[in-house]
Amino acid sequence: MAKVLLRVENLKKYFPAKGGLFYTEKGILAKASVIHAVDDVSFNLFENENLGIVGESGCGKSTLAATILLLYKPTFGKIYFYDKEITQLSSEELRRLRPKLQMVFQDPYSSLNPRMRVKDIVAEPLSLIEKNKYNVTQKVREIIVKVGLREEHLERYPHELSAGQRQRVAIARSIITNPKLVILDEPTSALDVSTQAQILNLLKDLQKEYGMNYISISHNISVVSYMSDRIAVMYLGKIVEIGKTEDLIIRPKHPYTKILMGSIPLPDPKRRDYMMEVIGETPSPVNIPTGCRFHPRCPYAKEICKVSEPNLREIEDRLVACHLVEEIEKS
Ligand SMILES: Nc1ncnc2c1ncn2[C@@H]1O[C@H](COP(=O)(O)OP(=O)(O)OP(=O)(O)O)[C@@H](O)[C@H]1O
Ligand code: SF4
Ligand SMILES: [Mg+2]
């Protein structure tokens, strides 16, 4: 059986809400205290597996990614990397772990230092662990070609590159340390359609060569399904369904996933960017609805949904957090 590479247990990340007031479901004015950006997330990522995370804007995808990589301190919960808990590491242990866990951000322009040349941007993470400058330079030269650029690009600054080239630089920087896990947070959403497809194919080719695992995050289901073996659907800080990509796309079980999937034709990253259209407005992560947090928007909601929060439970080939799945399946 495949080893578990990453185990996330009951992870929460709350932010203090600044001075806001809001109306509760009963119309009472209350003081906002906490943003529940990630609210009790658990999952395993197996070796040689790619996971996708999908959900609307503001559901907590980027916060989850940053918390997994310990760029944010978790409010609660544990993260294990190959059975070793990494949530309580010392700064020295964390420094040694960092090269194994990398991230590619949505907007390469803001994630690359504009005052550094490409060669220094790409070399930086490796320089922290490899003190031999010659080895670093050689590796930078090798990797820049692997991501589809040329050695002449090494002397340029980010503003002298196209958006696609900048994303290639960001990818080179993220893989130069031979990571085991790379989190791709909306890696193509700032790119035009043909560049998107090139970057996704590049990521797949690099994976074949270097063998890292990806967690791909997007609000675009086609991107996530193209890149992932399994998909987790997030809603207001929680995973509401997680299962194999094909099963989840063809036979979604959670009402929210059904709505997401119903709004798109067959996934194909080479075609247009399918945006998700969901009924009603997304509630705020400050003012979380009682019971099932999806109930104000759910077409199947019943009384129980307003008072009792459903946990993820095993239903056939996947995990689903909904009280009424069986009933909905029969209807
Ligand atoms: N550093 C922060 N301080 C306070 N609130 C934050 C912070 N980062 C994120 N949030 C809030 O947490 C919630 C989740 O945000 P997050 O960026 O994780 O969502 P997302 O799913 O990545 O959205 P998008 O698809 O737009 O990137 C949002 O309400 C956001 O405003
Ligand atoms: S628990 Fe109820 S409100 Fe929540 S998704 Fe299921 S049917 Fe809808
Ligand atoms: Mg985000």
Coordinates of C-alpha atoms and ligand atoms in Angstrom, one line a residue:
M1 CA 0.0 0.0 0.0
A2 CA 1.2 3.5 -0.8
K3 CA 2.9 5.5 2.0
V4 CA 1.1 8.6 3.3
L5 CA 3.3 11.6 2.3
L6 CA 1.2 14.2 4.0
R7 CA -1.4 13.8 6.8
V8 CA -3.5 16.8 7.8
E9 CA -5.6 16.3 11.0
N10 CA -8.3 18.7 12.1
L11 CA -6.5 21.7 10.8
K12 CA -7.9 25.1 11.6
K13 CA -6.7 28.6 10.7
Y14 CA -8.6 31.5 12.1
F15 CA -7.8 35.2 11.6
P16 CA -8.9 38.0 13.9
A17 CA -11.7 40.0 12.1
K18 CA -11.0 43.7 12.2
G19 CA -13.8 45.7 13.8
G20 CA -16.6 44.4 11.6
L21 CA -20.2 44.2 12.6
F22 CA -22.6 41.8 10.8
Y23 CA -26.2 40.6 10.9
T24 CA -26.8 37.1 12.2
E25 CA -29.3 34.8 10.4
K26 CA -31.9 36.1 12.9
G27 CA -31.2 39.7 11.9
I28 CA -29.4 40.6 15.1
L29 CA -26.4 42.9 14.8
A30 CA -23.3 41.1 16.2
K31 CA -19.6 41.9 16.5
A32 CA -17.4 39.9 14.2
S33 CA -14.6 38.3 16.1
V34 CA -13.0 35.5 14.0
I35 CA -12.6 34.7 10.3
H36 CA -12.9 30.9 10.0
A37 CA -10.7 30.6 6.9
V38 CA -9.8 26.9 7.4
D39 CA -12.2 25.2 9.8
D40 CA -11.3 21.6 10.7
V41 CA -9.8 20.1 7.6
S42 CA -8.4 16.5 7.5
F43 CA -7.0 14.5 4.6
N44 CA -4.2 12.2 3.6
L45 CA -2.0 12.6 0.5
F46 CA -0.4 9.4 -0.6
E47 CA 3.0 9.1 -2.3
N48 CA 2.7 9.3 -6.1
E49 CA -0.7 10.9 -5.8
N50 CA -1.9 14.3 -6.9
L51 CA -4.7 16.0 -5.0
G52 CA -6.8 18.8 -6.3
I53 CA -8.6 21.4 -4.1
V54 CA -11.5 23.2 -5.6
G55 CA -14.0 25.7 -4.3
E56 CA -15.3 29.3 -4.7
S57 CA -13.2 32.4 -4.0
G58 CA -12.8 32.9 -0.2
C59 CA -13.5 29.3 0.8
G60 CA -10.0 29.0 2.3
K61 CA -7.9 27.3 -0.4
S62 CA -4.9 29.5 -0.2
T63 CA -5.0 29.7 3.6
L64 CA -5.1 25.9 3.7
A65 CA -2.0 25.8 1.4
A66 CA -0.1 28.3 3.4
T67 CA -0.9 26.6 6.7
I68 CA 0.1 23.2 5.4
L69 CA 3.5 24.7 4.4
L70 CA 3.7 26.4 7.9
L71 CA 3.8 29.9 6.4
Y72 CA 0.9 30.4 8.8
K73 CA 0.9 29.0 12.3
P74 CA -2.1 26.7 12.6
T75 CA -4.8 27.7 15.1
F76 CA -5.4 24.1 15.8
G77 CA -4.6 20.6 14.4
K78 CA -1.6 18.7 13.3
I79 CA 0.3 18.1 10.0
Y80 CA 2.5 15.1 9.4
F81 CA 5.1 14.7 6.7
Y82 CA 6.0 11.0 6.4
D83 CA 4.7 10.2 9.9
K84 CA 6.7 13.1 11.4
E85 CA 4.7 15.8 13.0
I86 CA 5.9 19.1 11.5
T87 CA 3.5 21.5 13.3
Q88 CA 5.8 21.9 16.3
L89 CA 9.2 22.0 14.6
S90 CA 12.0 24.3 15.8
S91 CA 13.1 27.0 13.4
E92 CA 16.3 25.0 12.5
E93 CA 14.2 21.8 11.8
L94 CA 11.8 23.9 9.7
R95 CA 14.7 25.4 7.7
R96 CA 15.8 21.9 6.8
L97 CA 12.3 20.8 5.9
R98 CA 11.4 23.8 3.7
P99 CA 13.2 22.6 0.5
K100 CA 11.0 19.5 0.5
L101 CA 7.8 21.5 0.6
Q102 CA 7.4 24.2 -2.1
M103 CA 4.6 26.4 -3.6
V104 CA 3.9 28.1 -6.9
F105 CA 1.6 31.1 -6.5
Q106 CA -1.1 32.5 -8.7
D107 CA 0.6 35.7 -9.7
P108 CA 4.2 35.2 -10.6
Y109 CA 4.7 38.9 -10.9
S110 CA 4.1 39.6 -7.3
S111 CA 5.7 36.4 -6.1
L112 CA 9.0 37.1 -7.8
N113 CA 11.3 39.8 -6.4
P114 CA 11.4 42.5 -9.1
R115 CA 14.9 43.6 -8.1
M116 CA 16.5 40.2 -8.6
R117 CA 17.7 38.6 -11.8
V118 CA 16.2 35.3 -12.8
K119 CA 19.4 33.4 -12.0
D120 CA 19.3 34.7 -8.4
I121 CA 15.5 34.1 -8.0
V122 CA 15.9 30.5 -9.1
A123 CA 19.1 29.9 -7.1
E124 CA 17.8 31.3 -3.9
P125 CA 16.0 28.3 -2.3
L126 CA 18.9 26.0 -3.3
S127 CA 21.6 28.4 -1.9
L128 CA 20.1 27.9 1.5
I129 CA 21.1 24.2 1.5
E130 CA 23.9 24.0 -1.0
K131 CA 26.9 26.1 -0.1
N132 CA 29.0 25.2 -3.2
K133 CA 28.3 28.1 -5.6
Y134 CA 29.4 26.1 -8.7
N135 CA 26.9 23.3 -8.0
V136 CA 24.1 25.9 -7.5
T137 CA 25.0 27.6 -10.9
Q138 CA 25.1 24.3 -12.7
K139 CA 21.7 23.3 -11.3
V140 CA 20.2 26.7 -12.2
R141 CA 21.4 26.2 -15.8
E142 CA 19.9 22.7 -15.9
I143 CA 16.6 23.6 -14.4
I144 CA 16.0 26.8 -16.6
V145 CA 16.1 24.6 -19.7
K146 CA 13.9 22.0 -18.2
V147 CA 11.2 24.6 -17.7
G148 CA 11.4 25.6 -21.3
L149 CA 13.5 28.8 -21.0
R150 CA 17.0 29.5 -22.3
E151 CA 20.2 30.4 -20.5
E152 CA 19.9 34.0 -21.8
H153 CA 16.8 34.4 -19.6
L154 CA 18.9 34.0 -16.5
E155 CA 20.3 37.6 -16.8
R156 CA 16.8 39.2 -17.1
Y157 CA 14.6 40.7 -14.5
P158 CA 11.0 39.6 -14.0
H159 CA 9.5 42.7 -15.8
E160 CA 11.5 41.7 -18.9
L161 CA 9.6 38.4 -19.2
S162 CA 6.1 37.5 -20.4
A163 CA 3.6 36.2 -17.8
G164 CA 4.1 32.6 -19.0
Q165 CA 7.9 33.0 -18.8
R166 CA 7.6 34.4 -15.3
Q167 CA 5.5 31.4 -14.2
R168 CA 8.2 29.1 -15.7
V169 CA 10.7 30.9 -13.5
A170 CA 8.5 30.5 -10.5
I171 CA 8.2 26.7 -11.3
A172 CA 12.0 26.4 -11.7
R173 CA 12.5 28.1 -8.3
S174 CA 10.0 25.7 -6.7
I175 CA 11.5 22.5 -8.0
I176 CA 15.3 23.3 -7.8
T177 CA 15.5 21.8 -4.4
N178 CA 14.0 18.5 -5.5
P179 CA 10.8 18.9 -3.3
K180 CA 8.5 16.0 -2.5
L181 CA 5.5 18.2 -2.4
V182 CA 4.7 21.2 -4.5
I183 CA 1.5 23.1 -3.9
L184 CA 0.2 24.9 -7.0
D185 CA -2.1 27.7 -6.0
E186 CA -4.0 28.8 -9.1
P187 CA -0.9 28.3 -11.2
T188 CA -2.5 29.3 -14.5
S189 CA -5.3 31.7 -13.6
A190 CA -3.2 34.8 -14.5
L191 CA -2.3 33.4 -18.0
D192 CA -4.1 33.3 -21.3
V193 CA -5.7 30.1 -22.4
S194 CA -2.9 28.7 -24.7
T195 CA -0.2 29.5 -22.1
Q196 CA -2.3 27.8 -19.4
A197 CA -2.3 24.6 -21.3
Q198 CA 1.5 24.8 -21.9
I199 CA 2.2 25.4 -18.2
L200 CA 0.0 22.5 -17.1
N201 CA 1.7 20.2 -19.6
L202 CA 5.1 21.4 -18.4
L203 CA 4.1 20.7 -14.8
K204 CA 3.1 17.1 -15.8
D205 CA 6.4 16.6 -17.7
L206 CA 8.4 17.8 -14.8
Q207 CA 6.6 15.5 -12.4
K208 CA 7.5 12.5 -14.6
E209 CA 11.1 13.5 -14.5
Y210 CA 11.5 14.6 -10.8
G211 CA 8.7 12.6 -9.2
M212 CA 7.2 15.2 -6.8
N213 CA 3.6 15.2 -5.7
Y214 CA 1.3 18.1 -6.5
I215 CA -1.6 19.6 -4.6
S216 CA -3.4 21.8 -7.2
I217 CA -5.6 24.5 -6.0
S218 CA -8.1 26.3 -8.3
H219 CA -11.6 27.6 -8.6
N220 CA -11.4 26.1 -12.1
I221 CA -12.5 22.5 -12.0
S222 CA -11.0 21.7 -15.4
V223 CA -7.5 22.7 -14.2
V224 CA -7.9 20.7 -11.0
S225 CA -9.3 17.6 -12.7
Y226 CA -6.6 17.6 -15.4
M227 CA -3.9 17.7 -12.7
S228 CA -5.3 15.4 -10.0
D229 CA -6.1 11.8 -9.1
R230 CA -8.4 12.9 -6.3
I231 CA -10.3 16.1 -5.6
A232 CA -11.4 17.7 -2.4
V233 CA -14.2 20.2 -2.6
M234 CA -14.0 23.0 -0.1
Y235 CA -16.9 25.1 1.2
L236 CA -16.5 27.9 3.8
G237 CA -13.3 26.5 5.3
K238 CA -14.3 22.8 5.3
I239 CA -13.9 19.8 2.9
V240 CA -17.5 18.7 2.0
E241 CA -16.5 15.9 -0.4
I242 CA -13.4 14.1 -1.4
G243 CA -13.0 11.3 -3.9
K244 CA -11.4 10.1 -7.1
T245 CA -11.4 12.8 -9.8
E246 CA -13.5 10.8 -12.4
D247 CA -16.1 9.6 -9.8
L248 CA -16.5 13.1 -8.4
I249 CA -16.9 14.7 -11.7
I250 CA -19.2 12.2 -13.2
R251 CA -21.2 11.3 -10.1
P252 CA -20.9 14.2 -7.6
K253 CA -22.7 13.3 -4.3
H254 CA -22.7 16.4 -2.1
P255 CA -25.3 19.0 -3.2
Y256 CA -22.6 21.7 -3.5
T257 CA -20.4 19.5 -5.7
K258 CA -23.4 18.7 -7.8
I259 CA -24.0 22.4 -8.4
L260 CA -20.4 23.0 -9.2
M261 CA -20.3 20.1 -11.7
G262 CA -23.6 20.9 -13.2
S263 CA -22.3 24.3 -14.3
I264 CA -19.6 22.9 -16.5
P265 CA -19.4 20.6 -19.5
L266 CA -16.7 17.9 -19.8
P267 CA -13.3 19.1 -18.3
D268 CA -10.8 20.1 -20.9
P269 CA -8.1 22.6 -19.9
K270 CA -7.4 23.4 -23.6
R271 CA -10.8 24.8 -24.0
R272 CA -12.3 27.8 -22.2
D273 CA -11.9 28.7 -18.6
Y274 CA -15.0 27.3 -16.9
M275 CA -16.0 29.5 -14.0
M276 CA -18.2 28.0 -11.4
E277 CA -21.7 29.4 -11.1
V278 CA -23.4 28.7 -7.8
I279 CA -26.7 29.8 -6.5
G280 CA -26.9 32.8 -4.2
E281 CA -24.1 34.7 -2.5
T282 CA -21.3 32.9 -0.6
P283 CA -21.9 33.5 3.2
S284 CA -19.0 35.2 5.1
P285 CA -16.4 33.0 6.9
V286 CA -17.0 35.4 9.9
N287 CA -20.7 34.6 10.2
I288 CA -20.8 30.8 9.6
P289 CA -24.4 29.5 9.2
T290 CA -25.5 27.1 12.0
G291 CA -25.8 23.3 11.3
C292 CA -24.7 22.5 7.8
R293 CA -22.9 25.6 6.6
F294 CA -24.2 25.1 3.1
H295 CA -27.9 25.0 4.2
P296 CA -28.9 28.6 3.2
R297 CA -28.0 27.8 -0.4
C298 CA -28.8 24.1 -0.6
P299 CA -31.8 23.1 -2.7
Y300 CA -32.3 19.9 -0.6
A301 CA -32.0 21.4 2.9
K302 CA -34.4 20.1 5.7
E303 CA -34.8 21.1 9.3
I304 CA -32.0 18.9 10.5
C305 CA -29.6 20.7 8.2
K306 CA -30.1 24.0 10.1
V307 CA -29.2 22.5 13.5
S308 CA -26.8 19.7 13.0
E309 CA -23.4 20.0 11.3
P310 CA -22.7 16.9 9.1
N311 CA -19.2 15.3 9.4
L312 CA -17.4 13.7 6.5
R313 CA -18.5 10.1 6.3
E314 CA -17.7 7.2 3.9
I315 CA -20.3 6.8 1.2
E316 CA -19.3 4.1 -1.3
D317 CA -16.1 5.3 -3.0
R318 CA -15.6 8.6 -1.2
L319 CA -16.1 10.9 1.9
V320 CA -19.1 13.2 1.9
A321 CA -20.3 15.7 4.6
C322 CA -24.1 15.7 4.1
H323 CA -26.9 14.3 6.2
L324 CA -29.2 13.5 3.3
V325 CA -26.9 11.9 0.6
E326 CA -28.7 8.6 0.6
E327 CA -32.1 10.3 0.3
I328 CA -30.9 12.6 -2.4
E329 CA -29.4 9.6 -4.4
K330 CA -32.8 7.9 -4.3
S331 CA -34.8 10.9 -5.4
Ligands
LIG1 N1 -3.9 37.1 6.3 C1 -5.2 37.1 6.4 N2 -5.8 37.9 7.4 C2 -7.1 37.9 7.5 N3 -8.0 37.3 6.8 C3 -7.5 36.5 5.8 C4 -6.1 36.4 5.5 N4 -5.9 35.5 4.5 C5 -7.1 35.1 4.1 N5 -8.1 35.7 4.9 C6 -9.6 35.5 4.8 O1 -9.8 34.1 4.9 C7 -10.8 33.7 4.0 C8 -10.2 32.6 3.0 O2 -9.3 33.3 2.2 P1 -8.4 32.5 1.1 O3 -7.5 33.5 0.5 O4 -7.8 31.3 1.8 O5 -9.5 31.9 0.1 P2 -9.3 31.3 -1.4 O6 -10.2 30.1 -1.4 O7 -7.9 31.1 -1.6 O8 -9.9 32.4 -2.3 P3 -9.5 32.8 -3.8 O9 -10.1 31.7 -4.7 O10 -10.1 34.1 -4.1 O11 -8.0 32.8 -3.9 C9 -11.3 34.9 3.2 O12 -12.4 35.4 3.9 C10 -10.1 35.9 3.4 O13 -10.6 37.2 3.4
SF4_2 S1 -26.7 18.4 5.1 FE1 -28.5 19.3 4.3 S2 -28.0 21.4 3.8 FE2 -26.1 20.3 4.0 S3 -25.6 19.7 1.9 FE3 -26.7 18.0 2.9 S4 -28.9 18.3 2.3 FE4 -27.8 20.2 1.9
MG3 MG -6.6 31.8 -3.1

